Structures are given as structure tokens and as C-alpha cells.
Amino acid sequence: MKVIKNFIYNFLYKILTIILPLITVPYVTRIFSPDIMGGYNYTASITAYFTMFGMLGIITYGSNQIAKVSHRSKEEISHTFSSIYYFQLLTTSISLLTYLVYIFIFPGQFQTYFIMQILTVVASMIDISWLFQGVEDFKNIVIRNTIIKLLSVLCIFIFIKEPSDIYLYVFVLSISALISQLIMWLNVRKYVDLVKIPGHEILAHFRPTIAFFLPQISISIYNTLDRILLGSLGSIADVGLYTQAININAILINVVATLSAVLLPRMTNLHAQGKKEEVKRVMTLSMLFNSLITFPIVIGMLLVSQEFVRLFFGSSYSEAYIAINIIVFALVPIAFSEIVGRQTLIPTDNVKYFTVSVFTGAIISVLLNSVLIPNFGYRGAGVTMVIVETIVCALMTYFARNYLDLKQLSIIAIKPLVCSIVTGLSVYFIFQFITIKSDFMSIAMKVVVFGVIYGVLLVLTRTITKKEFGVLRGR
């Protein structure tokens, strides 16, 4: 089944995105202090806004539009692709020019950071990942991104040796982003050709992309603005600590959001064809997978956060475990927002409700961060994230209530939640009587014991039966 193959490709890629930081971050954080990394994280957050404004929600919009015509002729797909891509070139070119003006008019102490990240903005001009998402060719995306990531990791170990190499480090990350987009074009002729499009058709994409851009900018406000506010209202060192915790959370989010990324174009296509029973079946698959993965990840992270930070980041980032213990709770509402938001509201053309939800979250984020960050630093930013994600998830659930059997989906989630909590408490009390000096061995033993107990409980409570295995395998 195609969706299962796509899931496997994405899942393997997500595993790679977990493994590579486990290799590079301990190396990098022992070279660059929280102040140095904080400077990069601060400027990267600002650069991300220019990239986002240039893309105007085209990643989601383009994928959605391609998915709607993916079952038609190559000529029709080419026409849709070309009109959207020409519009993308227009908006990203404006964004690049604005970025150049910004970094040379307002130089400041971080100008060199900004200059090194010009290539990141340029990369957005040739980003056509939305085409491959729309035609459900995740294999192409995964293979090419994997190659570039491995090469960038190699470059980091070869060239990054001391604190003064921070600019080279930023350049490696930026050039990697550009190359990963360039090589996507090697396989584009398989699906589309660039064709001539009238100007009015190109500009016609402005209004619908805005509908997708508004939720994106709103999400970015409460996902990125917190670091900018930390740098402005708190300290650059706080930015460095908080960003490392956010990066760990992002890795965990990638794991639980793997299936959602695969299912978005599929759900769009199923809704377009009116296949309600298939939609219900796929939604059951998604809820089951998210529950089985999300709850144990949250509980497990709480059990190993201190050892993890000491082993992963080093002593200079020792406080990062506090931020991790706070923001890891945001993983639960984020995971289920993928189901009620991206897999339901967007495919059913209810983007306006998606927008209302995340825009409300953005407003609350700005207000709470403005109050909590000056008083509590990164702790305040972490609490704000959990509150905001919970509110956004609740709003999306309310708006999607007519498309989902919320009672059935909730029942699916209960057993994995209970099994995870019982497992977490069991592991906690077991290791109260066991002393392990090695952080690595402590983490490894806790993971093994957690996995065994959790697996046994899933079987004993019949959370996983032949029926559930059949659903997970797509049968």
C-alpha cells in the first residue's frame, strides 16, 4: 500500500534526524558556549521569518493543489505546478531583497551571522518539496535529504574545531539547505515540465496562499518569536539553553508527526473523492499510531532528561533539562493537533478554522511570553508553549468535531496513555533502588526496562491485538 511505503520512508528518515543530532550536538555544544549558540539561534529565528514571508504558505498550499490533480494528466499537473512555482519565485525574490536591505541597514553585532544565512533565504526560492509531497513521492525527498544531511555532518566534524569556527558552522548549515533544494530538481521531469503561464494566473495564487500563510505565520509566532523575545527581554545565554531544549522537542515532534506528513496529501485526495469510510479507517490508523508513540515518549523523556542533558550537551548546558521537562508536555497537544488540524481541517478546505486556531494561539503566546519571560526566563517561555499548544489543539478539535468521531478516537488513546503512565511510575520506582554512575548506561537501562514493561502492558490490556496490527499494516 502506497501510504504504508511512504510512512516507512518518512519514519526511517525521521530516525536518521534523531540519530544525527545525537552525534553532532554533543560535539558542537562542547565547542560553542550557550552565548555563542544563542547568537546563532537568535539570528536564525529572525532569518526564518524572511524565509517564511517569502514562501507565503506555498509548501502546504502547493502540496494541497498538486494532490488534487495528482490523478490527472501530466499536462494538468505541469500547469498547476508552473503557475504556483512562478508565484513562489516572485515572492521569494522580494523576500531576499528585503533581507539584504535589512542586514546591511541594521548591522549590529550579529551581522556576520545574518550574512552567512543568506543562502538559507536563497534556498527557499528553489524549494519544490511541495510537488513531491503532492504526488506522494516521499522516497525522492527522503533519499536526497539523507545524502545532504550525512555530508553536512561530515563537514562539521572535519572543519569545526574551535569557538571561532561558529561562522563556518553557520555556513555549512546554510549551504546544506541550498544544496538539498537544488538536487530535488534532478527528478522533477518525471512528474512535470515548466510551461508558460499567463501573468494573471500566477498572481491569482496570492489570495489562496494567504489563507495558508496566516496559520503558518501564527504558528511561527509562538514557535520562533519566543527565542527572539528571550534574546530581547531575557539573555542570549537563555536563548542558547532554551533552543537546545526546543531542538530535542522538535526531534520528538518529527517522530510523532511522521504519519501526518504522509497522510496529508492522501487525506486531501480521499476527501476530494468523497471516500468517507476510507477517511475513517485512515484516521483510526493515525490516532492509534500517535497514541502508541506520543505518550511513552513524553513519560520516557521525563525519566531520563537529567542524564540525557549531561551526556548530550555537556556541563555548560546543565540547566537545559528543566526546559525539556516543561516543554515535553507540549508534545501531546501537538501530536493530536496533527490529526484534528492538518489531517482534517486542511483536507476538508476548512483552512479558515485552522487559521483561527493558530492565530488565537499566536496572540496568547505573545501576551504570555511578554509577561513570563522577563520574570522567569526560559522557564516562562516553556510554560507558555505548553499552554498555547493545548489551547490550539482544543480549538482545532472543536472546529473539526463534525468530521471526526471524537468519542471513538478518545477511546483509542486511553489505553496507551494508561499503559505509559503505569510504565513510567514502575520504572521510576525501580531505579530508586538502583545506582548507576554512567549516564549512558542509566539511559540505556531505563529505555530497555521501559520498553519491556510497556510492551507487556500493551499486550495484556489488549491495546495491541491482531486487529490493531492489521490496521498498522494498512490491511
GROMACS .gro file of C-alpha atoms in nm:
model
  475
    1MET     CA    1   0.000   0.000   0.000
    2LYS     CA    2   0.144   0.336  -0.105
    3VAL     CA    3   0.069   0.519   0.218
    4ILE     CA    4   0.250   0.250   0.419
    5LYS     CA    5   0.557   0.269   0.194
    6ASN     CA    6   0.560   0.648   0.229
    7PHE     CA    7   0.528   0.613   0.603
    8ILE     CA    8   0.823   0.373   0.613
    9TYR     CA    9   1.041   0.612   0.409
   10ASN     CA   10   0.947   0.903   0.633
   11PHE     CA   11   0.985   0.705   0.952
   12LEU     CA   12   1.334   0.588   0.855
   13TYR     CA   13   1.424   0.945   0.766
   14LYS     CA   14   1.292   1.070   1.098
   15ILE     CA   15   1.504   0.808   1.273
   16LEU     CA   16   1.802   0.950   1.087
   17THR     CA   17   1.711   1.303   1.201
   18ILE     CA   18   1.720   1.169   1.555
   19ILE     CA   19   2.049   0.982   1.522
   20LEU     CA   20   2.246   1.260   1.352
   21PRO     CA   21   2.184   1.524   1.623
   22LEU     CA   22   2.278   1.262   1.881
   23ILE     CA   23   2.616   1.258   1.705
   24THR     CA   24   2.666   1.626   1.619
   25VAL     CA   25   2.505   1.822   1.903
   26PRO     CA   26   2.728   1.682   2.182
   27TYR     CA   27   3.026   1.773   1.965
   28VAL     CA   28   2.902   2.124   1.881
   29THR     CA   29   2.783   2.220   2.231
   30ARG     CA   30   3.125   2.132   2.372
   31ILE     CA   31   3.283   2.378   2.128
   32PHE     CA   32   3.029   2.661   2.136
   33SER     CA   33   2.904   2.806   2.467
   34PRO     CA   34   2.536   2.896   2.527
   35ASP     CA   35   2.623   3.260   2.448
   36ILE     CA   36   2.774   3.172   2.108
   37MET     CA   37   2.497   2.931   2.016
   38GLY     CA   38   2.243   3.179   2.148
   39GLY     CA   39   2.369   3.439   1.897
   40TYR     CA   40   2.322   3.196   1.611
   41ASN     CA   41   1.981   3.077   1.734
   42TYR     CA   42   1.866   3.438   1.776
   43THR     CA   43   1.962   3.538   1.420
   44ALA     CA   44   1.833   3.211   1.273
   45SER     CA   45   1.492   3.285   1.424
   46ILE     CA   46   1.485   3.625   1.253
   47THR     CA   47   1.608   3.480   0.921
   48ALA     CA   48   1.332   3.221   0.940
   49TYR     CA   49   1.074   3.498   0.925
   50PHE     CA   50   1.212   3.628   0.595
   51THR     CA   51   1.205   3.278   0.451
   52MET     CA   52   0.853   3.223   0.575
   53PHE     CA   53   0.723   3.551   0.434
   54GLY     CA   54   0.881   3.462   0.101
   55MET     CA   55   0.713   3.121   0.088
   56LEU     CA   56   0.369   3.258   0.187
   57GLY     CA   57   0.236   2.917   0.288
   58ILE     CA   58   0.324   2.768  -0.052
   59ILE     CA   59   0.456   2.441   0.094
   60THR     CA   60   0.114   2.344   0.229
   61TYR     CA   61  -0.087   2.519  -0.043
   62GLY     CA   62   0.124   2.376  -0.326
   63SER     CA   63   0.112   2.023  -0.186
   64ASN     CA   64  -0.264   2.054  -0.144
   65GLN     CA   65  -0.318   2.178  -0.501
   66ILE     CA   66  -0.091   1.913  -0.655
   67ALA     CA   67  -0.264   1.640  -0.454
   68LYS     CA   68  -0.599   1.746  -0.600
   69VAL     CA   69  -0.477   1.695  -0.959
   70SER     CA   70  -0.224   1.415  -0.898
   71HIS     CA   71  -0.457   1.156  -1.055
   72ARG     CA   72  -0.489   1.358  -1.377
   73SER     CA   73  -0.262   1.402  -1.680
   74LYS     CA   74   0.098   1.525  -1.670
   75GLU     CA   75  -0.009   1.835  -1.864
   76GLU     CA   76  -0.259   1.936  -1.597
   77ILE     CA   77  -0.011   1.872  -1.315
   78SER     CA   78   0.255   2.072  -1.505
   79HIS     CA   79   0.020   2.365  -1.547
   80THR     CA   80  -0.065   2.369  -1.175
   81PHE     CA   81   0.299   2.329  -1.074
   82SER     CA   82   0.430   2.600  -1.307
   83SER     CA   83   0.178   2.864  -1.204
   84ILE     CA   84   0.249   2.805  -0.834
   85TYR     CA   85   0.627   2.793  -0.878
   86TYR     CA   86   0.641   3.117  -1.078
   87PHE     CA   87   0.444   3.280  -0.800
   88GLN     CA   88   0.693   3.136  -0.549
   89LEU     CA   89   0.985   3.285  -0.743
   90LEU     CA   90   0.819   3.625  -0.731
   91THR     CA   91   0.751   3.625  -0.356
   92THR     CA   92   1.085   3.473  -0.252
   93SER     CA   93   1.276   3.723  -0.469
   94ILE     CA   94   1.103   4.009  -0.287
   95SER     CA   95   1.186   3.841   0.043
   96LEU     CA   96   1.555   3.806  -0.049
   97LEU     CA   97   1.586   4.172  -0.148
   98THR     CA   98   1.419   4.278   0.177
   99TYR     CA   99   1.653   4.055   0.376
  100LEU     CA  100   1.960   4.208   0.209
  101VAL     CA  101   1.836   4.558   0.288
  102TYR     CA  102   1.771   4.458   0.650
  103ILE     CA  103   2.113   4.306   0.723
  104PHE     CA  104   2.304   4.599   0.573
  105ILE     CA  105   2.095   4.880   0.719
  106PHE     CA  106   2.078   4.728   1.067
  107PRO     CA  107   2.422   4.562   1.102
  108GLY     CA  108   2.456   4.526   1.481
  109GLN     CA  109   2.682   4.271   1.648
  110PHE     CA  110   2.521   3.978   1.463
  111GLN     CA  111   2.565   4.097   1.104
  112THR     CA  112   2.810   3.821   1.012
  113TYR     CA  113   2.559   3.560   1.130
  114PHE     CA  114   2.298   3.713   0.901
  115ILE     CA  115   2.535   3.724   0.601
  116MET     CA  116   2.618   3.354   0.644
  117GLN     CA  117   2.246   3.275   0.633
  118ILE     CA  118   2.171   3.446   0.302
  119LEU     CA  119   2.192   3.105   0.134
  120THR     CA  120   1.907   2.982   0.353
  121VAL     CA  121   1.681   3.250   0.208
  122VAL     CA  122   1.803   3.170  -0.144
  123ALA     CA  123   1.722   2.802  -0.083
  124SER     CA  124   1.355   2.892  -0.039
  125MET     CA  125   1.348   3.022  -0.397
  126ILE     CA  126   1.407   2.674  -0.539
  127ASP     CA  127   1.217   2.471  -0.279
  128ILE     CA  128   0.981   2.235  -0.465
  129SER     CA  129   0.936   1.976  -0.192
  130TRP     CA  130   0.564   2.053  -0.211
  131LEU     CA  131   0.550   1.895  -0.558
  132PHE     CA  132   0.682   1.561  -0.433
  133GLN     CA  133   0.458   1.575  -0.127
  134GLY     CA  134   0.158   1.635  -0.352
  135VAL     CA  135   0.231   1.335  -0.575
  136GLU     CA  136   0.320   1.129  -0.265
  137ASP     CA  137   0.679   1.068  -0.376
  138PHE     CA  138   0.832   1.082  -0.029
  139LYS     CA  139   1.108   0.844  -0.133
  140ASN     CA  140   1.263   1.113  -0.352
  141ILE     CA  141   1.260   1.367  -0.069
  142VAL     CA  142   1.397   1.126   0.187
  143ILE     CA  143   1.688   0.991  -0.020
  144ARG     CA  144   1.815   1.332  -0.126
  145ASN     CA  145   1.778   1.492   0.217
  146THR     CA  146   1.954   1.195   0.375
  147ILE     CA  147   2.256   1.233   0.147
  148ILE     CA  148   2.288   1.606   0.220
  149LYS     CA  149   2.247   1.561   0.595
  150LEU     CA  150   2.519   1.298   0.605
  151LEU     CA  151   2.753   1.523   0.408
  152SER     CA  152   2.682   1.822   0.634
  153VAL     CA  153   2.758   1.611   0.943
  154LEU     CA  154   3.087   1.504   0.785
  155CYS     CA  155   3.176   1.868   0.717
  156ILE     CA  156   3.101   1.966   1.077
  157PHE     CA  157   3.341   1.706   1.214
  158ILE     CA  158   3.612   1.793   0.961
  159PHE     CA  159   3.603   2.173   0.975
  160ILE     CA  160   3.451   2.277   1.311
  161LYS     CA  161   3.721   2.266   1.579
  162GLU     CA  162   3.709   2.578   1.799
  163PRO     CA  163   3.471   2.863   1.906
  164SER     CA  164   3.597   3.093   1.629
  165ASP     CA  165   3.456   2.844   1.374
  166ILE     CA  166   3.098   2.946   1.454
  167TYR     CA  167   3.061   3.134   1.124
  168LEU     CA  168   3.188   2.835   0.930
  169TYR     CA  169   2.936   2.622   1.118
  170VAL     CA  170   2.653   2.855   1.015
  171PHE     CA  171   2.778   2.849   0.655
  172VAL     CA  172   2.779   2.467   0.648
  173LEU     CA  173   2.417   2.461   0.766
  174SER     CA  174   2.314   2.726   0.511
  175ILE     CA  175   2.488   2.571   0.211
  176SER     CA  176   2.343   2.232   0.303
  177ALA     CA  177   1.993   2.380   0.292
  178LEU     CA  178   2.063   2.523  -0.053
  179ILE     CA  179   2.211   2.203  -0.198
  180SER     CA  180   1.927   1.990  -0.063
  181GLN     CA  181   1.683   2.204  -0.261
  182LEU     CA  182   1.896   2.208  -0.575
  183ILE     CA  183   1.915   1.831  -0.607
  184MET     CA  184   1.537   1.799  -0.580
  185TRP     CA  185   1.526   1.933  -0.936
  186LEU     CA  186   1.708   1.628  -1.072
  187ASN     CA  187   1.388   1.423  -1.070
  188VAL     CA  188   1.131   1.692  -1.146
  189ARG     CA  189   1.085   1.599  -1.516
  190LYS     CA  190   0.938   1.265  -1.410
  191TYR     CA  191   0.623   1.446  -1.298
  192VAL     CA  192   0.609   1.792  -1.456
  193ASP     CA  193   0.751   2.030  -1.712
  194LEU     CA  194   0.776   2.404  -1.667
  195VAL     CA  195   0.526   2.563  -1.904
  196LYS     CA  196   0.434   2.918  -1.990
  197ILE     CA  197   0.164   3.065  -1.765
  198PRO     CA  198  -0.025   3.395  -1.810
  199GLY     CA  199   0.063   3.659  -1.553
  200HIS     CA  200  -0.289   3.688  -1.415
  201GLU     CA  201  -0.294   3.313  -1.336
  202ILE     CA  202   0.032   3.344  -1.145
  203LEU     CA  203  -0.091   3.638  -0.938
  204ALA     CA  204  -0.421   3.457  -0.876
  205HIS     CA  205  -0.238   3.238  -0.623
  206PHE     CA  206  -0.184   3.532  -0.390
  207ARG     CA  207  -0.521   3.520  -0.218
  208PRO     CA  208  -0.540   3.143  -0.157
  209THR     CA  209  -0.177   3.123  -0.039
  210ILE     CA  210  -0.252   3.394   0.216
  211ALA     CA  211  -0.514   3.160   0.362
  212PHE     CA  212  -0.237   2.904   0.420
  213PHE     CA  213   0.020   3.167   0.517
  214LEU     CA  214  -0.180   3.316   0.804
  215PRO     CA  215  -0.180   2.995   1.010
  216GLN     CA  216   0.188   2.946   0.924
  217ILE     CA  217   0.288   3.291   1.046
  218SER     CA  218   0.074   3.239   1.354
  219ILE     CA  219   0.243   2.906   1.428
  220SER     CA  220   0.580   3.067   1.373
  221ILE     CA  221   0.499   3.345   1.619
  222TYR     CA  222   0.459   3.103   1.904
  223ASN     CA  223   0.730   2.864   1.778
  224THR     CA  224   1.002   3.117   1.696
  225LEU     CA  225   0.916   3.454   1.850
  226ASP     CA  226   0.980   3.313   2.197
  227ARG     CA  227   1.353   3.293   2.117
  228ILE     CA  228   1.356   3.648   1.982
  229LEU     CA  229   1.177   3.770   2.296
  230LEU     CA  230   1.419   3.570   2.512
  231GLY     CA  231   1.710   3.744   2.343
  232SER     CA  232   1.545   4.085   2.383
  233LEU     CA  233   1.378   4.056   2.724
  234GLY     CA  234   1.597   3.786   2.879
  235SER     CA  235   1.952   3.691   2.785
  236ILE     CA  236   2.138   3.539   2.490
  237ALA     CA  237   2.252   3.255   2.720
  238ASP     CA  238   1.884   3.178   2.792
  239VAL     CA  239   1.828   3.157   2.417
  240GLY     CA  240   2.109   2.903   2.390
  241LEU     CA  241   1.970   2.683   2.670
  242TYR     CA  242   1.608   2.707   2.561
  243THR     CA  243   1.687   2.643   2.195
  244GLN     CA  244   1.866   2.318   2.275
  245ALA     CA  245   1.556   2.201   2.465
  246ILE     CA  246   1.338   2.311   2.173
  247ASN     CA  247   1.561   2.118   1.932
  248ILE     CA  248   1.517   1.799   2.134
  249ASN     CA  249   1.142   1.855   2.139
  250ALA     CA  250   1.150   1.914   1.763
  251ILE     CA  251   1.315   1.575   1.714
  252LEU     CA  252   1.039   1.412   1.917
  253ILE     CA  253   0.774   1.603   1.722
  254ASN     CA  254   0.925   1.476   1.398
  255VAL     CA  255   0.876   1.120   1.520
  256VAL     CA  256   0.508   1.159   1.608
  257ALA     CA  257   0.434   1.378   1.304
  258THR     CA  258   0.582   1.133   1.053
  259LEU     CA  259   0.250   0.971   0.971
  260SER     CA  260   0.075   1.308   0.945
  261ALA     CA  261   0.321   1.428   0.680
  262VAL     CA  262   0.247   1.118   0.475
  263LEU     CA  263  -0.128   1.128   0.523
  264LEU     CA  264  -0.194   1.496   0.438
  265PRO     CA  265  -0.196   1.451   0.058
  266ARG     CA  266  -0.374   1.116   0.095
  267MET     CA  267  -0.648   1.264   0.314
  268THR     CA  268  -0.687   1.556   0.072
  269ASN     CA  269  -0.734   1.314  -0.216
  270LEU     CA  270  -0.977   1.091  -0.022
  271HIS     CA  271  -1.192   1.387   0.083
  272ALA     CA  272  -1.191   1.518  -0.275
  273GLN     CA  273  -1.325   1.179  -0.392
  274GLY     CA  274  -1.578   1.156  -0.107
  275LYS     CA  275  -1.444   0.826   0.033
  276LYS     CA  276  -1.574   0.868   0.388
  277GLU     CA  277  -1.517   0.511   0.506
  278GLU     CA  278  -1.155   0.519   0.391
  279VAL     CA  279  -1.109   0.851   0.567
  280LYS     CA  280  -1.243   0.700   0.889
  281ARG     CA  281  -1.012   0.399   0.858
  282VAL     CA  282  -0.704   0.611   0.795
  283MET     CA  283  -0.795   0.840   1.085
  284THR     CA  284  -0.813   0.537   1.315
  285LEU     CA  285  -0.467   0.436   1.200
  286SER     CA  286  -0.333   0.783   1.271
  287MET     CA  287  -0.484   0.810   1.619
  288LEU     CA  288  -0.360   0.464   1.714
  289PHE     CA  289  -0.006   0.533   1.599
  290ASN     CA  290   0.010   0.878   1.760
  291SER     CA  291  -0.113   0.742   2.094
  292LEU     CA  292   0.125   0.447   2.097
  293ILE     CA  293   0.421   0.672   2.027
  294THR     CA  294   0.346   1.008   2.190
  295PHE     CA  295   0.259   0.909   2.548
  296PRO     CA  296   0.563   0.684   2.612
  297ILE     CA  297   0.794   0.944   2.456
  298VAL     CA  298   0.671   1.213   2.697
  299ILE     CA  299   0.692   0.990   3.006
  300GLY     CA  300   1.023   0.840   2.896
  301MET     CA  301   1.182   1.181   2.841
  302LEU     CA  302   1.090   1.288   3.193
  303LEU     CA  303   1.267   0.978   3.328
  304VAL     CA  304   1.599   1.039   3.150
  305SER     CA  305   1.615   1.417   3.098
  306GLN     CA  306   1.891   1.490   3.351
  307GLU     CA  307   2.120   1.210   3.237
  308PHE     CA  308   2.040   1.296   2.877
  309VAL     CA  309   2.142   1.661   2.914
  310ARG     CA  310   2.468   1.577   3.090
  311LEU     CA  311   2.557   1.321   2.826
  312PHE     CA  312   2.424   1.508   2.525
  313PHE     CA  313   2.502   1.877   2.584
  314GLY     CA  314   2.773   1.882   2.848
  315SER     CA  315   2.802   2.065   3.180
  316SER     CA  316   2.766   2.418   3.037
  317TYR     CA  317   2.408   2.334   2.932
  318SER     CA  318   2.313   2.153   3.255
  319GLU     CA  319   2.000   2.366   3.312
  320ALA     CA  320   1.853   2.260   2.979
  321TYR     CA  321   1.688   1.958   3.142
  322ILE     CA  322   1.449   2.194   3.325
  323ALA     CA  323   1.331   2.342   2.994
  324ILE     CA  324   1.298   1.992   2.847
  325ASN     CA  325   1.086   1.873   3.139
  326ILE     CA  326   0.848   2.162   3.079
  327ILE     CA  327   0.812   2.174   2.702
  328VAL     CA  328   0.795   1.796   2.652
  329PHE     CA  329   0.432   1.817   2.771
  330ALA     CA  330   0.355   2.026   2.461
  331LEU     CA  331   0.418   1.713   2.257
  332VAL     CA  332   0.075   1.570   2.343
  333PRO     CA  333  -0.141   1.857   2.210
  334ILE     CA  334   0.095   1.899   1.913
  335ALA     CA  335   0.058   1.533   1.818
  336PHE     CA  336  -0.321   1.544   1.827
  337SER     CA  337  -0.335   1.882   1.651
  338GLU     CA  338  -0.183   1.697   1.357
  339ILE     CA  339  -0.495   1.476   1.346
  340VAL     CA  340  -0.767   1.736   1.402
  341GLY     CA  341  -0.583   2.013   1.216
  342ARG     CA  342  -0.358   1.904   0.933
  343GLN     CA  343  -0.535   1.575   0.862
  344THR     CA  344  -0.890   1.709   0.894
  345LEU     CA  345  -0.936   2.085   0.867
  346ILE     CA  346  -0.693   2.140   0.577
  347PRO     CA  347  -0.804   1.847   0.356
  348THR     CA  348  -1.171   1.947   0.404
  349ASP     CA  349  -1.096   2.306   0.292
  350ASN     CA  350  -1.155   2.446   0.641
  351VAL     CA  351  -0.829   2.638   0.644
  352LYS     CA  352  -1.009   2.936   0.797
  353TYR     CA  353  -1.077   2.739   1.115
  354PHE     CA  354  -0.717   2.617   1.120
  355THR     CA  355  -0.612   2.981   1.088
  356VAL     CA  356  -0.841   3.099   1.368
  357SER     CA  357  -0.698   2.832   1.599
  358VAL     CA  358  -0.332   2.909   1.543
  359PHE     CA  359  -0.386   3.286   1.524
  360THR     CA  360  -0.552   3.273   1.866
  361GLY     CA  361  -0.251   3.074   1.988
  362ALA     CA  362  -0.014   3.337   1.846
  363ILE     CA  363  -0.187   3.621   2.030
  364ILE     CA  364  -0.186   3.430   2.359
  365SER     CA  365   0.179   3.337   2.305
  366VAL     CA  366   0.289   3.699   2.261
  367LEU     CA  367   0.093   3.811   2.568
  368LEU     CA  368   0.210   3.530   2.797
  369ASN     CA  369   0.574   3.545   2.681
  370SER     CA  370   0.582   3.922   2.734
  371VAL     CA  371   0.473   3.868   3.094
  372LEU     CA  372   0.654   3.546   3.185
  373ILE     CA  373   0.993   3.581   3.009
  374PRO     CA  374   1.110   3.895   3.198
  375ASN     CA  375   1.028   3.720   3.529
  376PHE     CA  376   1.108   3.355   3.461
  377GLY     CA  377   1.332   3.348   3.151
  378TYR     CA  378   1.332   3.020   2.959
  379ARG     CA  379   1.101   2.862   3.218
  380GLY     CA  380   0.834   3.118   3.132
  381ALA     CA  381   0.880   3.054   2.760
  382GLY     CA  382   0.842   2.679   2.817
  383VAL     CA  383   0.521   2.712   3.019
  384THR     CA  384   0.382   2.945   2.754
  385MET     CA  385   0.449   2.687   2.483
  386VAL     CA  386   0.256   2.414   2.668
  387ILE     CA  387  -0.041   2.642   2.738
  388VAL     CA  388  -0.057   2.773   2.382
  389GLU     CA  389  -0.033   2.431   2.216
  390THR     CA  390  -0.309   2.299   2.442
  391ILE     CA  391  -0.540   2.589   2.353
  392VAL     CA  392  -0.470   2.549   1.981
  393CYS     CA  393  -0.543   2.175   1.997
  394ALA     CA  394  -0.870   2.238   2.184
  395LEU     CA  395  -0.985   2.494   1.926
  396MET     CA  396  -0.900   2.268   1.632
  397THR     CA  397  -1.083   1.980   1.795
  398TYR     CA  398  -1.393   2.198   1.837
  399PHE     CA  399  -1.387   2.310   1.473
  400ALA     CA  400  -1.326   1.955   1.343
  401ARG     CA  401  -1.596   1.793   1.557
  402ASN     CA  402  -1.833   1.738   1.262
  403TYR     CA  403  -1.571   1.541   1.067
  404LEU     CA  404  -1.446   1.316   1.346
  405ASP     CA  405  -1.584   1.059   1.584
  406LEU     CA  406  -1.420   1.221   1.884
  407LYS     CA  407  -1.555   0.966   2.129
  408GLN     CA  408  -1.408   0.674   1.933
  409LEU     CA  409  -1.074   0.849   1.887
  410SER     CA  410  -1.057   0.929   2.259
  411ILE     CA  411  -1.121   0.565   2.347
  412ILE     CA  412  -0.834   0.461   2.119
  413ALA     CA  413  -0.598   0.693   2.312
  414ILE     CA  414  -0.695   0.590   2.667
  415LYS     CA  415  -0.517   0.254   2.687
  416PRO     CA  416  -0.178   0.378   2.555
  417LEU     CA  417  -0.200   0.671   2.799
  418VAL     CA  418  -0.269   0.447   3.099
  419CYS     CA  419  -0.001   0.196   2.994
  420SER     CA  420   0.253   0.477   2.957
  421ILE     CA  421   0.179   0.627   3.299
  422VAL     CA  422   0.190   0.288   3.475
  423THR     CA  423   0.515   0.204   3.295
  424GLY     CA  424   0.669   0.539   3.387
  425LEU     CA  425   0.584   0.502   3.754
  426SER     CA  426   0.717   0.146   3.755
  427VAL     CA  427   1.050   0.247   3.601
  428TYR     CA  428   1.082   0.544   3.839
  429PHE     CA  429   1.038   0.332   4.150
  430ILE     CA  430   1.260   0.050   4.019
  431PHE     CA  431   1.552   0.288   3.965
  432GLN     CA  432   1.512   0.442   4.309
  433PHE     CA  433   1.683   0.125   4.433
  434ILE     CA  434   1.945   0.105   4.158
  435THR     CA  435   2.254   0.329   4.142
  436ILE     CA  436   2.420   0.369   3.804
  437LYS     CA  437   2.717   0.603   3.772
  438SER     CA  438   2.728   0.610   3.393
  439ASP     CA  439   2.469   0.841   3.232
  440PHE     CA  440   2.476   0.636   2.914
  441MET     CA  441   2.412   0.310   3.097
  442SER     CA  442   2.139   0.472   3.305
  443ILE     CA  443   1.956   0.592   2.994
  444ALA     CA  444   2.005   0.259   2.816
  445MET     CA  445   1.875   0.054   3.110
  446LYS     CA  446   1.575   0.279   3.165
  447VAL     CA  447   1.485   0.262   2.795
  448VAL     CA  448   1.511  -0.119   2.791
  449VAL     CA  449   1.309  -0.165   3.110
  450PHE     CA  450   1.051   0.090   2.993
  451GLY     CA  451   1.018  -0.083   2.656
  452VAL     CA  452   0.971  -0.428   2.809
  453ILE     CA  453   0.710  -0.319   3.064
  454TYR     CA  454   0.526  -0.101   2.811
  455GLY     CA  455   0.517  -0.379   2.553
  456VAL     CA  456   0.387  -0.632   2.805
  457LEU     CA  457   0.115  -0.394   2.923
  458LEU     CA  458   0.004  -0.325   2.564
  459VAL     CA  459  -0.044  -0.696   2.509
  460LEU     CA  460  -0.205  -0.770   2.848
  461THR     CA  461  -0.454  -0.484   2.811
  462ARG     CA  462  -0.523  -0.588   2.451
  463THR     CA  463  -0.425  -0.241   2.333
  464ILE     CA  464  -0.240  -0.419   2.053
  465THR     CA  465  -0.416  -0.720   1.902
  466LYS     CA  466  -0.423  -0.882   1.559
  467LYS     CA  467  -0.680  -0.622   1.458
  468GLU     CA  468  -0.452  -0.331   1.552
  469PHE     CA  469  -0.156  -0.494   1.378
  470GLY     CA  470  -0.374  -0.523   1.071
  471VAL     CA  471  -0.461  -0.152   1.086
  472LEU     CA  472  -0.096  -0.054   1.130
  473ARG     CA  473  -0.001  -0.264   0.831
  474GLY     CA  474  -0.273  -0.099   0.625
  475ARG     CA  475  -0.482  -0.411   0.574
   0.00000   0.00000   0.00000
